[in-house]
Amino acid sequence: MERVETDVLVIGAGPVGLTLTSELAYHGVRCIQVERSSCCTVLPRAFNVTVRSMESFRRLGLTAAIRKVSYPRDVKQIFSFGTQVYQGQEIFALDLDSWGEVEDKLPNKKLLYFESGCSGEIPMIIPQFALEPVLEAKVKSSPEVTFLREWELVSIDQDENGVTAIIRKASAMKDSEAPEEKTIRARYLVGCDGGRSAVRKSLGIVQYGKFVIQKVLAIYVQSPELLDIVQDKVGLGGFITKDYLALIAAFYPKECKFMVQVILGAEEVDENHPLFRDPRPILHSIVGKEIDFKVLACYPWKAHAVVSTKFHKGNVFLCGDAAHQWIPLGGVGMNVGIGDATDLGWKLAAMLHGWGGPHLLESYHRERGGIAEQTVQEVALQFGGVRQAAVVWQFVLIIMRTPIISYIVRKLSQAFVKKSLVIRLAQTVLAFYYDRSNIVVYDEGKLRGDDPEPKDPFIPLDGPGRRAPHVETESLETIYDLFGKSYVLLILEDSKEACFQLQGEFQRRAIPLSVHVMESTPAIRRAYPKKYYLIRPDAVVGWRSDTEPSTERAKRLIDTLVGNNPPRRLLPWFSRPEKALFRSMKWLAVPLVSVSAVALFGTSPGAVLFPTVVAASLFVGLSAIFSRKEDRTQVARHKGIVMHQFGEPSEVVKMEPKRVVTFGRREILVSVRATSVTQADLHTCKGLAPNVSESSLPLALGYGCAGEVVAVGNDITAFAPGDEVYLHLPSGGAQAQYVVATTDVVALKPKNVDFVGAASLPWVSCTVWSALVKRAGLNEGNAVGKKVLVHGGSGGVGSFAIQLLKAWGASVTTTCSTDNIEFV
């Protein structure tokens, strides 16, 4: 078997994987990229490349090539919502400009998540099948990269020095030939292999969040007739008809190609349903008339809103959909993955070039995991109730027959979409915030960022952990042309020799640093009000100050920036946004009810009161329906020990491979590292435990375990992801890969106790506490000087009882066998 060595092995060659490989090659890192498919995707899939992604592509020299295959530069973008395409009732429309107008530097132009002046780049509308070849050509032209198509991952084995992977020729499997295999030894491996990631599964990492929040039928069509109908609405349109709720995206107007995404109901999920075989009735209903079209593809898919419990394990990392998945509406799917690649690329390069610290790579999950958490919550809130919201919109369409109500609905809907969709998702794109990073130096010695969420994401933010503000200078189209290869020290209103202690420390440690003295123009001062800034290679502010650091301060700064310092434990805080559906109800209810009552029934008190009460009851009832259940987070299926009948443990205990759990706002999710087997488990197996009967089956075994917190509910403030804990589950179920618990049965694991030892503590400690405190009435206050006999002191319960009594000041006598004297 051929053996090859490289620095980084990248599995998967979608937009995220290709971006990562390009980023690594940009930093001079040797890579091998492996992709199972035989060619780039032929489906549109993603289509919106945000300005943040374009800033990354600019650094890689790709923007000109991307613009050539994007939307026509003179076509304006329109995002609308109505009843049908042809002669339908328009509920609202968000009119945007063309990217050509922005390129020509016309003032006050707006695109999706973009306003003139917020960046030196321009967001692009480009289908994934047109983007991938551009990225692949860049990768193949890089001498640092070996690109392997039609190869697939077989296995991963890692140690502290690197990863050994076996890959095989995928095409040989189709031809029933003996597959050719290769062994690749790499320092790091990155899985960019999508939502069904083989890399993630090999690591045993599961995902949590909301699974199957929408079921969708994708219909990819080509229709010149449809293009003629929507000429004035080219962009993204949402349409609600009597039977369907759908989105139509003009993916490639150059070739009259459209992607129709139909939100399915629960009764329409069977792939044998006629809709899957013949989607013409759907299209005719949405368009509003029969048209000619060619179906290029038709397939169902499920939309999730989930995040992986970890983004890396050892020297193996997850990127893009392998790490997180959500509804790819609004451009926050592929683009967040591109952000992952940009973040991870320079950090891997720093480690391979020798200047990255031992904790640098830990920042990847801290930074990108935080962004994924925020995005998945926002996407789930905005789009998770789309199908249910259709019920409300059907009611709205009825009362919109009155002109004044139609006018109000249009204005309020447009304002709502702009605030809830455009502005909030623009914050994800432009105003993202690494507020928990261990490689960012926050102001005034803070351990975490605490900047408030900006109301306007298009206003520059210069705080540590933020995207560096764009500004244009006399010599640069954008200040971003200075960023990428190294750390950048920006000096304002001073000489190039300023911060010489900091510059000297960078030089002494051989850390790449570029120093630039900026001219003091009003635009630069607005964007960068401090005197000194350190900008990371990924164009994120790492530090800012008005004073030069001393030598000792410079050393501490750099220790943090390059990851020499271990991450500190930070308790979480969460924003708790209301569901988008509820927000829409609140601002729709009062004006709609009032105006509809007056318009339809006159102005008399009785005529106004009755419909107002009816309509208000409708809104309250819908709110009660949608909010009845606690919003619980699901955990992907994993393994756990379960028994389905009573008997000897060797005969009845089985490993259940598809265990499912959920956790709520007041619970935590723990990845189990060790679990205990006690006498209680044996009694349970034989049906001898109290309160256990045939009706209790199946039973999940195990009461005590220890592990690492991987996620917490929104109301949890006492624990944070990464905490090492031990816990007791009164109802059992601790013998599993993941468990859910409330905070009253969880404690932080002592640092001098390993996971195995900690897992043995919960059951014996609860047993001892029950015996000494509840039965014997002893406690810390009354046990001093009392004589206590512990019979059998060498076992788990006995040794714990001795330690507790001694700590309380009691005089303890114990018994044990001769062989176990040393234990007591």
XYZ file of C-alpha atoms in Angstrom, residues 8 10-29 31 33 35 40 46 48-50 52-63 66 126 128 131-140 142 145 147 149 190-193 319-320 333-349 364 368 538:
84
model
C -2.897 18.623 6.440
C -8.669 17.669 3.988
C -11.624 15.321 3.496
C -14.291 16.825 1.229
C -14.093 19.314 -1.635
C -17.233 21.396 -1.403
C -17.000 25.190 -1.034
C -15.843 24.908 2.588
C -13.169 22.264 1.940
C -11.874 24.082 -1.136
C -11.719 27.360 0.790
C -9.758 25.716 3.608
C -7.274 24.137 1.209
C -6.831 27.455 -0.611
C -6.282 29.192 2.729
C -3.670 26.645 3.797
C -1.876 26.886 0.446
C -1.940 30.688 0.797
C 0.019 30.230 4.035
C 2.459 27.787 2.416
C 1.092 24.606 4.001
C -2.137 19.633 1.766
C -7.517 17.023 -0.513
C -13.190 14.073 -2.556
C -18.258 19.365 -8.878
C -26.129 27.475 -1.872
C -25.489 33.674 -1.692
C -21.812 34.508 -1.062
C -21.782 37.154 1.667
C -17.454 38.452 4.629
C -16.794 35.421 2.428
C -15.882 37.699 -0.473
C -13.355 39.437 1.778
C -11.713 36.052 2.336
C -11.806 35.285 -1.382
C -10.274 38.687 -2.121
C -7.247 37.751 -0.045
C -6.968 34.533 -2.037
C -7.187 36.387 -5.358
C -10.541 34.883 -6.383
C -12.984 37.794 -6.555
C -16.205 34.733 -8.999
C -23.821 32.707 -7.494
C -22.792 26.530 -5.931
C -18.649 28.660 -7.497
C -17.052 25.258 -6.953
C -15.145 25.125 -10.276
C -13.570 28.522 -9.514
C -12.385 27.327 -6.113
C -11.234 23.970 -7.466
C -9.188 25.634 -10.214
C -7.447 27.716 -7.545
C -6.658 24.615 -5.481
C -5.342 22.640 -8.438
C -1.397 25.580 -6.000
C -1.837 20.891 -2.883
C -6.014 16.979 -5.224
C -11.045 13.024 -6.815
C -9.978 18.258 8.718
C -13.402 16.859 7.893
C -15.255 19.096 5.431
C -17.401 16.190 4.305
C -15.536 22.291 9.409
C -18.748 23.517 7.766
C -25.176 27.925 5.700
C -22.221 27.814 3.334
C -20.903 31.182 4.467
C -20.548 30.225 8.127
C -18.605 27.190 6.910
C -16.335 29.452 4.859
C -15.820 31.465 8.050
C -14.813 28.230 9.812
C -12.241 27.541 7.094
C -10.816 31.061 7.298
C -10.511 30.815 11.082
C -8.991 27.342 11.147
C -6.635 27.827 8.195
C -4.332 30.432 9.700
C -4.275 28.634 13.055
C -3.151 25.332 11.526
C -0.531 27.258 9.544
C -11.290 27.201 17.078
C -16.603 29.200 15.722
C -8.272 36.419 9.541
